[in-house]
Amino acid sequence: MTTMTANERAAAQAYLRLLESTQAVLTDPQLAPYAGMMLTHPMAEADEALRAAGLSGNEDRLLRLVSSLRASPANAWGRTG
């Protein structure tokens, strides 16, 4: 399991929210035309979280953190305790 800082955890969680939002929007034919507008906030949130964690341009580290977060049942999707 990968040890992560609070900023890294926030970045991984923001990435997962963006991923889920993108999937939800693009799989709904009625929402797909509005994808750009609907994904603006999740993209901005993920970008800011990546910058704060020092992960901009470090996709390898980000994906390891995301993988670790998803593999941890106690912390799935950012829920603790």
PDB file of N, CA, C and O in Angstrom:
ATOM      1  N   MET A   1       0.844  -1.185   0.000  1.00  0.00           N
ATOM      2  CA  MET A   1       0.000   0.000   0.000  1.00  0.00           C
ATOM      3  C   MET A   1       0.881   1.237   0.000  1.00  0.00           C
ATOM      4  O   MET A   1       1.886   1.286   0.685  1.00  0.00           O
ATOM      5  N   THR A   2       0.503   2.231  -0.767  1.00  0.00           N
ATOM      6  CA  THR A   2       1.260   3.463  -0.886  1.00  0.00           C
ATOM      7  C   THR A   2       0.857   4.430   0.221  1.00  0.00           C
ATOM      8  O   THR A   2      -0.320   4.668   0.443  1.00  0.00           O
ATOM      9  N   THR A   3       1.851   4.977   0.902  1.00  0.00           N
ATOM     10  CA  THR A   3       1.589   5.988   1.915  1.00  0.00           C
ATOM     11  C   THR A   3       1.394   7.320   1.211  1.00  0.00           C
ATOM     12  O   THR A   3       2.142   7.658   0.302  1.00  0.00           O
ATOM     13  N   MET A   4       0.375   8.078   1.619  1.00  0.00           N
ATOM     14  CA  MET A   4       0.120   9.350   0.960  1.00  0.00           C
ATOM     15  C   MET A   4      -0.162  10.451   1.958  1.00  0.00           C
ATOM     16  O   MET A   4      -0.685  10.206   3.039  1.00  0.00           O
ATOM     17  N   THR A   5       0.187  11.661   1.566  1.00  0.00           N
ATOM     18  CA  THR A   5      -0.089  12.833   2.381  1.00  0.00           C
ATOM     19  C   THR A   5      -1.559  13.215   2.216  1.00  0.00           C
ATOM     20  O   THR A   5      -2.253  12.715   1.328  1.00  0.00           O
ATOM     21  N   ALA A   6      -2.002  14.139   3.042  1.00  0.00           N
ATOM     22  CA  ALA A   6      -3.383  14.617   2.937  1.00  0.00           C
ATOM     23  C   ALA A   6      -3.619  15.274   1.573  1.00  0.00           C
ATOM     24  O   ALA A   6      -4.674  15.075   0.956  1.00  0.00           O
ATOM     25  N   ASN A   7      -2.645  16.038   1.083  1.00  0.00           N
ATOM     26  CA  ASN A   7      -2.798  16.672  -0.231  1.00  0.00           C
ATOM     27  C   ASN A   7      -2.825  15.637  -1.347  1.00  0.00           C
ATOM     28  O   ASN A   7      -3.567  15.790  -2.321  1.00  0.00           O
ATOM     29  N   GLU A   8      -2.017  14.601  -1.236  1.00  0.00           N
ATOM     30  CA  GLU A   8      -2.025  13.542  -2.241  1.00  0.00           C
ATOM     31  C   GLU A   8      -3.351  12.797  -2.236  1.00  0.00           C
ATOM     32  O   GLU A   8      -3.902  12.476  -3.282  1.00  0.00           O
ATOM     33  N   ARG A   9      -3.885  12.536  -1.048  1.00  0.00           N
ATOM     34  CA  ARG A   9      -5.191  11.870  -0.936  1.00  0.00           C
ATOM     35  C   ARG A   9      -6.276  12.737  -1.570  1.00  0.00           C
ATOM     36  O   ARG A   9      -7.116  12.248  -2.325  1.00  0.00           O
ATOM     37  N   ALA A  10      -6.245  14.034  -1.286  1.00  0.00           N
ATOM     38  CA  ALA A  10      -7.235  14.947  -1.866  1.00  0.00           C
ATOM     39  C   ALA A  10      -7.130  14.962  -3.390  1.00  0.00           C
ATOM     40  O   ALA A  10      -8.152  14.984  -4.090  1.00  0.00           O
ATOM     41  N   ALA A  11      -5.913  14.928  -3.913  1.00  0.00           N
ATOM     42  CA  ALA A  11      -5.711  14.916  -5.363  1.00  0.00           C
ATOM     43  C   ALA A  11      -6.245  13.623  -5.973  1.00  0.00           C
ATOM     44  O   ALA A  11      -6.918  13.650  -7.011  1.00  0.00           O
ATOM     45  N   ALA A  12      -5.961  12.500  -5.341  1.00  0.00           N
ATOM     46  CA  ALA A  12      -6.448  11.208  -5.846  1.00  0.00           C
ATOM     47  C   ALA A  12      -7.970  11.161  -5.807  1.00  0.00           C
ATOM     48  O   ALA A  12      -8.612  10.685  -6.755  1.00  0.00           O
ATOM     49  N   GLN A  13      -8.563  11.684  -4.754  1.00  0.00           N
ATOM     50  CA  GLN A  13     -10.015  11.701  -4.646  1.00  0.00           C
ATOM     51  C   GLN A  13     -10.632  12.625  -5.696  1.00  0.00           C
ATOM     52  O   GLN A  13     -11.651  12.291  -6.303  1.00  0.00           O
ATOM     53  N   ALA A  14     -10.015  13.779  -5.925  1.00  0.00           N
ATOM     54  CA  ALA A  14     -10.517  14.709  -6.937  1.00  0.00           C
ATOM     55  C   ALA A  14     -10.424  14.070  -8.322  1.00  0.00           C
ATOM     56  O   ALA A  14     -11.334  14.220  -9.150  1.00  0.00           O
ATOM     57  N   TYR A  15      -9.347  13.344  -8.582  1.00  0.00           N
ATOM     58  CA  TYR A  15      -9.191  12.650  -9.860  1.00  0.00           C
ATOM     59  C   TYR A  15     -10.308  11.615 -10.035  1.00  0.00           C
ATOM     60  O   TYR A  15     -10.904  11.511 -11.100  1.00  0.00           O
ATOM     61  N   LEU A  16     -10.588  10.865  -8.974  1.00  0.00           N
ATOM     62  CA  LEU A  16     -11.640   9.851  -9.063  1.00  0.00           C
ATOM     63  C   LEU A  16     -13.014  10.487  -9.272  1.00  0.00           C
ATOM     64  O   LEU A  16     -13.834   9.971 -10.038  1.00  0.00           O
ATOM     65  N   ARG A  17     -13.273  11.620  -8.623  1.00  0.00           N
ATOM     66  CA  ARG A  17     -14.545  12.321  -8.850  1.00  0.00           C
ATOM     67  C   ARG A  17     -14.644  12.789 -10.299  1.00  0.00           C
ATOM     68  O   ARG A  17     -15.710  12.675 -10.926  1.00  0.00           O
ATOM     69  N   LEU A  18     -13.541  13.303 -10.837  1.00  0.00           N
ATOM     70  CA  LEU A  18     -13.538  13.729 -12.234  1.00  0.00           C
ATOM     71  C   LEU A  18     -13.779  12.537 -13.155  1.00  0.00           C
ATOM     72  O   LEU A  18     -14.572  12.628 -14.096  1.00  0.00           O
ATOM     73  N   LEU A  19     -13.136  11.433 -12.869  1.00  0.00           N
ATOM     74  CA  LEU A  19     -13.306  10.230 -13.675  1.00  0.00           C
ATOM     75  C   LEU A  19     -14.757   9.762 -13.666  1.00  0.00           C
ATOM     76  O   LEU A  19     -15.345   9.483 -14.714  1.00  0.00           O
ATOM     77  N   GLU A  20     -15.359   9.697 -12.493  1.00  0.00           N
ATOM     78  CA  GLU A  20     -16.761   9.264 -12.386  1.00  0.00           C
ATOM     79  C   GLU A  20     -17.711  10.263 -13.048  1.00  0.00           C
ATOM     80  O   GLU A  20     -18.667   9.861 -13.716  1.00  0.00           O
ATOM     81  N   SER A  21     -17.457  11.547 -12.862  1.00  0.00           N
ATOM     82  CA  SER A  21     -18.308  12.577 -13.482  1.00  0.00           C
ATOM     83  C   SER A  21     -18.239  12.477 -14.993  1.00  0.00           C
ATOM     84  O   SER A  21     -19.259  12.552 -15.684  1.00  0.00           O
ATOM     85  N   THR A  22     -17.033  12.303 -15.515  1.00  0.00           N
ATOM     86  CA  THR A  22     -16.842  12.191 -16.954  1.00  0.00           C
ATOM     87  C   THR A  22     -17.582  10.976 -17.500  1.00  0.00           C
ATOM     88  O   THR A  22     -18.283  11.063 -18.519  1.00  0.00           O
ATOM     89  N   GLN A  23     -17.431   9.869 -16.810  1.00  0.00           N
ATOM     90  CA  GLN A  23     -18.110   8.650 -17.247  1.00  0.00           C
ATOM     91  C   GLN A  23     -19.624   8.841 -17.238  1.00  0.00           C
ATOM     92  O   GLN A  23     -20.321   8.456 -18.187  1.00  0.00           O
ATOM     93  N   ALA A  24     -20.152   9.445 -16.188  1.00  0.00           N
ATOM     94  CA  ALA A  24     -21.598   9.647 -16.081  1.00  0.00           C
ATOM     95  C   ALA A  24     -22.115  10.560 -17.191  1.00  0.00           C
ATOM     96  O   ALA A  24     -23.138  10.269 -17.813  1.00  0.00           O
ATOM     97  N   VAL A  25     -21.401  11.638 -17.440  1.00  0.00           N
ATOM     98  CA  VAL A  25     -21.848  12.587 -18.465  1.00  0.00           C
ATOM     99  C   VAL A  25     -21.761  11.979 -19.862  1.00  0.00           C
ATOM    100  O   VAL A  25     -22.683  12.105 -20.665  1.00  0.00           O
ATOM    101  N   LEU A  26     -20.662  11.322 -20.154  1.00  0.00           N
ATOM    102  CA  LEU A  26     -20.460  10.823 -21.516  1.00  0.00           C
ATOM    103  C   LEU A  26     -21.268   9.570 -21.841  1.00  0.00           C
ATOM    104  O   LEU A  26     -21.456   9.253 -23.008  1.00  0.00           O
ATOM    105  N   THR A  27     -21.767   8.879 -20.840  1.00  0.00           N
ATOM    106  CA  THR A  27     -22.585   7.700 -21.121  1.00  0.00           C
ATOM    107  C   THR A  27     -24.069   8.032 -21.217  1.00  0.00           C
ATOM    108  O   THR A  27     -24.861   7.169 -21.581  1.00  0.00           O
ATOM    109  N   ASP A  28     -24.426   9.250 -20.905  1.00  0.00           N
ATOM    110  CA  ASP A  28     -25.820   9.678 -21.017  1.00  0.00           C
ATOM    111  C   ASP A  28     -25.959  10.526 -22.283  1.00  0.00           C
ATOM    112  O   ASP A  28     -25.456  11.652 -22.333  1.00  0.00           O
ATOM    113  N   PRO A  29     -26.628  10.000 -23.306  1.00  0.00           N
ATOM    114  CA  PRO A  29     -26.742  10.728 -24.577  1.00  0.00           C
ATOM    115  C   PRO A  29     -27.344  12.124 -24.431  1.00  0.00           C
ATOM    116  O   PRO A  29     -27.035  13.020 -25.207  1.00  0.00           O
ATOM    117  N   GLN A  30     -28.181  12.329 -23.430  1.00  0.00           N
ATOM    118  CA  GLN A  30     -28.788  13.645 -23.246  1.00  0.00           C
ATOM    119  C   GLN A  30     -27.819  14.631 -22.604  1.00  0.00           C
ATOM    120  O   GLN A  30     -27.948  15.834 -22.777  1.00  0.00           O
ATOM    121  N   LEU A  31     -26.853  14.124 -21.830  1.00  0.00           N
ATOM    122  CA  LEU A  31     -25.889  15.003 -21.163  1.00  0.00           C
ATOM    123  C   LEU A  31     -24.618  15.214 -21.971  1.00  0.00           C
ATOM    124  O   LEU A  31     -23.948  16.236 -21.817  1.00  0.00           O
ATOM    125  N   ALA A  32     -24.275  14.263 -22.818  1.00  0.00           N
ATOM    126  CA  ALA A  32     -23.004  14.307 -23.558  1.00  0.00           C
ATOM    127  C   ALA A  32     -22.761  15.641 -24.276  1.00  0.00           C
ATOM    128  O   ALA A  32     -21.640  16.153 -24.222  1.00  0.00           O
ATOM    129  N   PRO A  33     -23.766  16.252 -24.897  1.00  0.00           N
ATOM    130  CA  PRO A  33     -23.500  17.532 -25.565  1.00  0.00           C
ATOM    131  C   PRO A  33     -23.079  18.649 -24.598  1.00  0.00           C
ATOM    132  O   PRO A  33     -22.502  19.643 -25.023  1.00  0.00           O
ATOM    133  N   TYR A  34     -23.365  18.478 -23.336  1.00  0.00           N
ATOM    134  CA  TYR A  34     -23.043  19.494 -22.336  1.00  0.00           C
ATOM    135  C   TYR A  34     -21.808  19.138 -21.513  1.00  0.00           C
ATOM    136  O   TYR A  34     -21.550  19.733 -20.474  1.00  0.00           O
ATOM    137  N   ALA A  35     -21.049  18.159 -21.976  1.00  0.00           N
ATOM    138  CA  ALA A  35     -19.905  17.643 -21.211  1.00  0.00           C
ATOM    139  C   ALA A  35     -18.934  18.746 -20.812  1.00  0.00           C
ATOM    140  O   ALA A  35     -18.507  18.810 -19.657  1.00  0.00           O
ATOM    141  N   GLY A  36     -18.579  19.609 -21.741  1.00  0.00           N
ATOM    142  CA  GLY A  36     -17.625  20.675 -21.427  1.00  0.00           C
ATOM    143  C   GLY A  36     -18.089  21.541 -20.281  1.00  0.00           C
ATOM    144  O   GLY A  36     -17.341  21.821 -19.339  1.00  0.00           O
ATOM    145  N   MET A  37     -19.342  21.934 -20.341  1.00  0.00           N
ATOM    146  CA  MET A  37     -19.902  22.789 -19.294  1.00  0.00           C
ATOM    147  C   MET A  37     -20.024  22.037 -17.964  1.00  0.00           C
ATOM    148  O   MET A  37     -19.693  22.568 -16.906  1.00  0.00           O
ATOM    149  N   MET A  38     -20.465  20.806 -18.033  1.00  0.00           N
ATOM    150  CA  MET A  38     -20.715  20.035 -16.810  1.00  0.00           C
ATOM    151  C   MET A  38     -19.433  19.569 -16.130  1.00  0.00           C
ATOM    152  O   MET A  38     -19.431  19.301 -14.936  1.00  0.00           O
ATOM    153  N   LEU A  39     -18.352  19.477 -16.886  1.00  0.00           N
ATOM    154  CA  LEU A  39     -17.108  18.969 -16.309  1.00  0.00           C
ATOM    155  C   LEU A  39     -16.122  20.076 -15.942  1.00  0.00           C
ATOM    156  O   LEU A  39     -15.048  19.793 -15.424  1.00  0.00           O
ATOM    157  N   THR A  40     -16.495  21.317 -16.163  1.00  0.00           N
ATOM    158  CA  THR A  40     -15.605  22.438 -15.853  1.00  0.00           C
ATOM    159  C   THR A  40     -15.197  22.443 -14.388  1.00  0.00           C
ATOM    160  O   THR A  40     -14.014  22.559 -14.064  1.00  0.00           O
ATOM    161  N   HIS A  41     -16.149  22.316 -13.488  1.00  0.00           N
ATOM    162  CA  HIS A  41     -15.832  22.356 -12.052  1.00  0.00           C
ATOM    163  C   HIS A  41     -14.995  21.149 -11.617  1.00  0.00           C
ATOM    164  O   HIS A  41     -13.969  21.331 -10.946  1.00  0.00           O
ATOM    165  N   PRO A  42     -15.379  19.925 -11.966  1.00  0.00           N
ATOM    166  CA  PRO A  42     -14.541  18.788 -11.565  1.00  0.00           C
ATOM    167  C   PRO A  42     -13.125  18.859 -12.139  1.00  0.00           C
ATOM    168  O   PRO A  42     -12.162  18.472 -11.465  1.00  0.00           O
ATOM    169  N   MET A  43     -12.965  19.386 -13.357  1.00  0.00           N
ATOM    170  CA  MET A  43     -11.623  19.521 -13.932  1.00  0.00           C
ATOM    171  C   MET A  43     -10.807  20.558 -13.162  1.00  0.00           C
ATOM    172  O   MET A  43      -9.630  20.337 -12.866  1.00  0.00           O
ATOM    173  N   ALA A  44     -11.426  21.674 -12.833  1.00  0.00           N
ATOM    174  CA  ALA A  44     -10.725  22.720 -12.079  1.00  0.00           C
ATOM    175  C   ALA A  44     -10.338  22.218 -10.694  1.00  0.00           C
ATOM    176  O   ALA A  44      -9.233  22.489 -10.213  1.00  0.00           O
ATOM    177  N   GLU A  45     -11.243  21.488 -10.057  1.00  0.00           N
ATOM    178  CA  GLU A  45     -10.962  20.931  -8.733  1.00  0.00           C
ATOM    179  C   GLU A  45      -9.785  19.962  -8.803  1.00  0.00           C
ATOM    180  O   GLU A  45      -8.872  20.020  -7.971  1.00  0.00           O
ATOM    181  N   ALA A  46      -9.783  19.094  -9.788  1.00  0.00           N
ATOM    182  CA  ALA A  46      -8.695  18.123  -9.932  1.00  0.00           C
ATOM    183  C   ALA A  46      -7.377  18.829 -10.234  1.00  0.00           C
ATOM    184  O   ALA A  46      -6.336  18.490  -9.658  1.00  0.00           O
ATOM    185  N   ASP A  47      -7.397  19.811 -11.129  1.00  0.00           N
ATOM    186  CA  ASP A  47      -6.176  20.561 -11.448  1.00  0.00           C
ATOM    187  C   ASP A  47      -5.586  21.224 -10.213  1.00  0.00           C
ATOM    188  O   ASP A  47      -4.381  21.151  -9.970  1.00  0.00           O
ATOM    189  N   GLU A  48      -6.434  21.877  -9.435  1.00  0.00           N
ATOM    190  CA  GLU A  48      -5.960  22.557  -8.226  1.00  0.00           C
ATOM    191  C   GLU A  48      -5.405  21.557  -7.217  1.00  0.00           C
ATOM    192  O   GLU A  48      -4.365  21.784  -6.602  1.00  0.00           O
ATOM    193  N   ALA A  49      -6.102  20.448  -7.028  1.00  0.00           N
ATOM    194  CA  ALA A  49      -5.641  19.435  -6.078  1.00  0.00           C
ATOM    195  C   ALA A  49      -4.309  18.830  -6.521  1.00  0.00           C
ATOM    196  O   ALA A  49      -3.425  18.573  -5.689  1.00  0.00           O
ATOM    197  N   LEU A  50      -4.148  18.602  -7.819  1.00  0.00           N
ATOM    198  CA  LEU A  50      -2.881  18.076  -8.337  1.00  0.00           C
ATOM    199  C   LEU A  50      -1.748  19.065  -8.098  1.00  0.00           C
ATOM    200  O   LEU A  50      -0.647  18.673  -7.696  1.00  0.00           O
ATOM    201  N   ARG A  51      -2.008  20.350  -8.338  1.00  0.00           N
ATOM    202  CA  ARG A  51      -0.979  21.370  -8.090  1.00  0.00           C
ATOM    203  C   ARG A  51      -0.615  21.416  -6.609  1.00  0.00           C
ATOM    204  O   ARG A  51       0.561  21.451  -6.255  1.00  0.00           O
ATOM    205  N   ALA A  52      -1.625  21.417  -5.750  1.00  0.00           N
ATOM    206  CA  ALA A  52      -1.379  21.506  -4.307  1.00  0.00           C
ATOM    207  C   ALA A  52      -0.568  20.324  -3.788  1.00  0.00           C
ATOM    208  O   ALA A  52       0.214  20.461  -2.846  1.00  0.00           O
ATOM    209  N   ALA A  53      -0.752  19.174  -4.408  1.00  0.00           N
ATOM    210  CA  ALA A  53      -0.033  17.969  -3.980  1.00  0.00           C
ATOM    211  C   ALA A  53       1.304  17.805  -4.701  1.00  0.00           C
ATOM    212  O   ALA A  53       2.043  16.854  -4.431  1.00  0.00           O
ATOM    213  N   GLY A  54       1.613  18.710  -5.608  1.00  0.00           N
ATOM    214  CA  GLY A  54       2.851  18.597  -6.365  1.00  0.00           C
ATOM    215  C   GLY A  54       2.829  17.451  -7.359  1.00  0.00           C
ATOM    216  O   GLY A  54       3.862  16.886  -7.696  1.00  0.00           O
ATOM    217  N   LEU A  55       1.652  17.094  -7.837  1.00  0.00           N
ATOM    218  CA  LEU A  55       1.508  15.963  -8.747  1.00  0.00           C
ATOM    219  C   LEU A  55       1.285  16.363 -10.201  1.00  0.00           C
ATOM    220  O   LEU A  55       1.175  15.494 -11.062  1.00  0.00           O
ATOM    221  N   SER A  56       1.245  17.645 -10.481  1.00  0.00           N
ATOM    222  CA  SER A  56       1.085  18.070 -11.875  1.00  0.00           C
ATOM    223  C   SER A  56       2.256  17.538 -12.683  1.00  0.00           C
ATOM    224  O   SER A  56       3.409  17.767 -12.346  1.00  0.00           O
ATOM    225  N   GLY A  57       1.941  16.797 -13.733  1.00  0.00           N
ATOM    226  CA  GLY A  57       2.976  16.218 -14.576  1.00  0.00           C
ATOM    227  C   GLY A  57       3.582  14.932 -14.036  1.00  0.00           C
ATOM    228  O   GLY A  57       4.493  14.375 -14.621  1.00  0.00           O
ATOM    229  N   ASN A  58       3.067  14.437 -12.925  1.00  0.00           N
ATOM    230  CA  ASN A  58       3.589  13.198 -12.347  1.00  0.00           C
ATOM    231  C   ASN A  58       2.478  12.153 -12.338  1.00  0.00           C
ATOM    232  O   ASN A  58       1.999  11.731 -11.291  1.00  0.00           O
ATOM    233  N   GLU A  59       2.071  11.754 -13.530  1.00  0.00           N
ATOM    234  CA  GLU A  59       0.956  10.827 -13.670  1.00  0.00           C
ATOM    235  C   GLU A  59       1.245   9.470 -13.031  1.00  0.00           C
ATOM    236  O   GLU A  59       0.349   8.834 -12.490  1.00  0.00           O
ATOM    237  N   ASP A  60       2.490   9.039 -13.098  1.00  0.00           N
ATOM    238  CA  ASP A  60       2.851   7.746 -12.517  1.00  0.00           C
ATOM    239  C   ASP A  60       2.537   7.723 -11.022  1.00  0.00           C
ATOM    240  O   ASP A  60       1.893   6.799 -10.529  1.00  0.00           O
ATOM    241  N   ARG A  61       2.957   8.747 -10.305  1.00  0.00           N
ATOM    242  CA  ARG A  61       2.692   8.820  -8.856  1.00  0.00           C
ATOM    243  C   ARG A  61       1.187   8.942  -8.607  1.00  0.00           C
ATOM    244  O   ARG A  61       0.648   8.276  -7.730  1.00  0.00           O
ATOM    245  N   LEU A  62       0.511   9.788  -9.371  1.00  0.00           N
ATOM    246  CA  LEU A  62      -0.933   9.962  -9.195  1.00  0.00           C
ATOM    247  C   LEU A  62      -1.661   8.639  -9.370  1.00  0.00           C
ATOM    248  O   LEU A  62      -2.502   8.268  -8.540  1.00  0.00           O
ATOM    249  N   LEU A  63      -1.351   7.903 -10.429  1.00  0.00           N
ATOM    250  CA  LEU A  63      -2.056   6.648 -10.677  1.00  0.00           C
ATOM    251  C   LEU A  63      -1.742   5.601  -9.616  1.00  0.00           C
ATOM    252  O   LEU A  63      -2.609   4.793  -9.264  1.00  0.00           O
ATOM    253  N   ARG A  64      -0.535   5.622  -9.061  1.00  0.00           N
ATOM    254  CA  ARG A  64      -0.239   4.709  -7.943  1.00  0.00           C
ATOM    255  C   ARG A  64      -1.059   5.085  -6.716  1.00  0.00           C
ATOM    256  O   ARG A  64      -1.563   4.210  -6.005  1.00  0.00           O
ATOM    257  N   LEU A  65      -1.211   6.376  -6.461  1.00  0.00           N
ATOM    258  CA  LEU A  65      -2.020   6.830  -5.328  1.00  0.00           C
ATOM    259  C   LEU A  65      -3.492   6.464  -5.521  1.00  0.00           C
ATOM    260  O   LEU A  65      -4.151   6.000  -4.589  1.00  0.00           O
ATOM    261  N   VAL A  66      -3.994   6.675  -6.724  1.00  0.00           N
ATOM    262  CA  VAL A  66      -5.388   6.325  -7.030  1.00  0.00           C
ATOM    263  C   VAL A  66      -5.607   4.834  -6.853  1.00  0.00           C
ATOM    264  O   VAL A  66      -6.586   4.399  -6.244  1.00  0.00           O
ATOM    265  N   SER A  67      -4.680   4.045  -7.354  1.00  0.00           N
ATOM    266  CA  SER A  67      -4.769   2.590  -7.219  1.00  0.00           C
ATOM    267  C   SER A  67      -4.772   2.186  -5.752  1.00  0.00           C
ATOM    268  O   SER A  67      -5.564   1.340  -5.327  1.00  0.00           O
ATOM    269  N   SER A  68      -3.922   2.798  -4.974  1.00  0.00           N
ATOM    270  CA  SER A  68      -3.854   2.502  -3.546  1.00  0.00           C
ATOM    271  C   SER A  68      -5.148   2.896  -2.839  1.00  0.00           C
ATOM    272  O   SER A  68      -5.664   2.162  -1.997  1.00  0.00           O
ATOM    273  N   LEU A  69      -5.678   4.048  -3.201  1.00  0.00           N
ATOM    274  CA  LEU A  69      -6.919   4.530  -2.595  1.00  0.00           C
ATOM    275  C   LEU A  69      -8.080   3.599  -2.921  1.00  0.00           C
ATOM    276  O   LEU A  69      -8.868   3.251  -2.052  1.00  0.00           O
ATOM    277  N   ARG A  70      -8.164   3.172  -4.162  1.00  0.00           N
ATOM    278  CA  ARG A  70      -9.252   2.284  -4.578  1.00  0.00           C
ATOM    279  C   ARG A  70      -9.129   0.903  -3.948  1.00  0.00           C
ATOM    280  O   ARG A  70     -10.128   0.237  -3.726  1.00  0.00           O
ATOM    281  N   ALA A  71      -7.907   0.464  -3.673  1.00  0.00           N
ATOM    282  CA  ALA A  71      -7.679  -0.865  -3.108  1.00  0.00           C
ATOM    283  C   ALA A  71      -7.940  -0.914  -1.609  1.00  0.00           C
ATOM    284  O   ALA A  71      -8.082  -1.988  -1.041  1.00  0.00           O
ATOM    285  N   SER A  72      -8.024   0.243  -0.979  1.00  0.00           N
ATOM    286  CA  SER A  72      -8.196   0.306   0.465  1.00  0.00           C
ATOM    287  C   SER A  72      -9.680   0.350   0.820  1.00  0.00           C
ATOM    288  O   SER A  72     -10.314   1.380   0.679  1.00  0.00           O
ATOM    289  N   PRO A  73     -10.251  -0.771   1.309  1.00  0.00           N
ATOM    290  CA  PRO A  73     -11.689  -0.788   1.603  1.00  0.00           C
ATOM    291  C   PRO A  73     -12.082   0.202   2.691  1.00  0.00           C
ATOM    292  O   PRO A  73     -13.162   0.765   2.651  1.00  0.00           O
ATOM    293  N   ALA A  74     -11.202   0.456   3.655  1.00  0.00           N
ATOM    294  CA  ALA A  74     -11.536   1.363   4.747  1.00  0.00           C
ATOM    295  C   ALA A  74     -11.600   2.804   4.273  1.00  0.00           C
ATOM    296  O   ALA A  74     -12.272   3.627   4.872  1.00  0.00           O
ATOM    297  N   ASN A  75     -10.911   3.100   3.208  1.00  0.00           N
ATOM    298  CA  ASN A  75     -10.846   4.484   2.735  1.00  0.00           C
ATOM    299  C   ASN A  75     -11.447   4.658   1.351  1.00  0.00           C
ATOM    300  O   ASN A  75     -11.166   5.634   0.683  1.00  0.00           O
ATOM    301  N   ALA A  76     -12.248   3.731   0.936  1.00  0.00           N
ATOM    302  CA  ALA A  76     -12.814   3.793  -0.415  1.00  0.00           C
ATOM    303  C   ALA A  76     -13.544   5.102  -0.631  1.00  0.00           C
ATOM    304  O   ALA A  76     -14.336   5.534   0.196  1.00  0.00           O
ATOM    305  N   TRP A  77     -13.204   5.743  -1.752  1.00  0.00           N
ATOM    306  CA  TRP A  77     -13.836   6.994  -2.164  1.00  0.00           C
ATOM    307  C   TRP A  77     -13.750   8.085  -1.112  1.00  0.00           C
ATOM    308  O   TRP A  77     -14.634   8.902  -0.994  1.00  0.00           O
ATOM    309  N   GLY A  78     -12.687   8.038  -0.327  1.00  0.00           N
ATOM    310  CA  GLY A  78     -12.436   9.110   0.604  1.00  0.00           C
ATOM    311  C   GLY A  78     -13.150   9.003   1.929  1.00  0.00           C
ATOM    312  O   GLY A  78     -13.009   9.845   2.790  1.00  0.00           O
ATOM    313  N   ARG A  79     -13.909   7.955   2.118  1.00  0.00           N
ATOM    314  CA  ARG A  79     -14.613   7.778   3.387  1.00  0.00           C
ATOM    315  C   ARG A  79     -13.683   7.111   4.381  1.00  0.00           C
ATOM    316  O   ARG A  79     -13.046   6.119   4.082  1.00  0.00           O
ATOM    317  N   THR A  80     -13.609   7.673   5.562  1.00  0.00           N
ATOM    318  CA  THR A  80     -12.807   7.065   6.622  1.00  0.00           C
ATOM    319  C   THR A  80     -13.701   6.792   7.811  1.00  0.00           C
ATOM    320  O   THR A  80     -14.642   7.531   8.068  1.00  0.00           O
ATOM    321  N   GLY A  81     -13.369   5.753   8.525  1.00  0.00           N
ATOM    322  CA  GLY A  81     -14.072   5.380   9.746  1.00  0.00           C
ATOM    323  C   GLY A  81     -15.495   5.269   9.630  1.00  0.00           C
ATOM    324  O   GLY A  81     -16.463   5.647   9.605  1.00  0.00           O
TER     325      GLY A  81
END
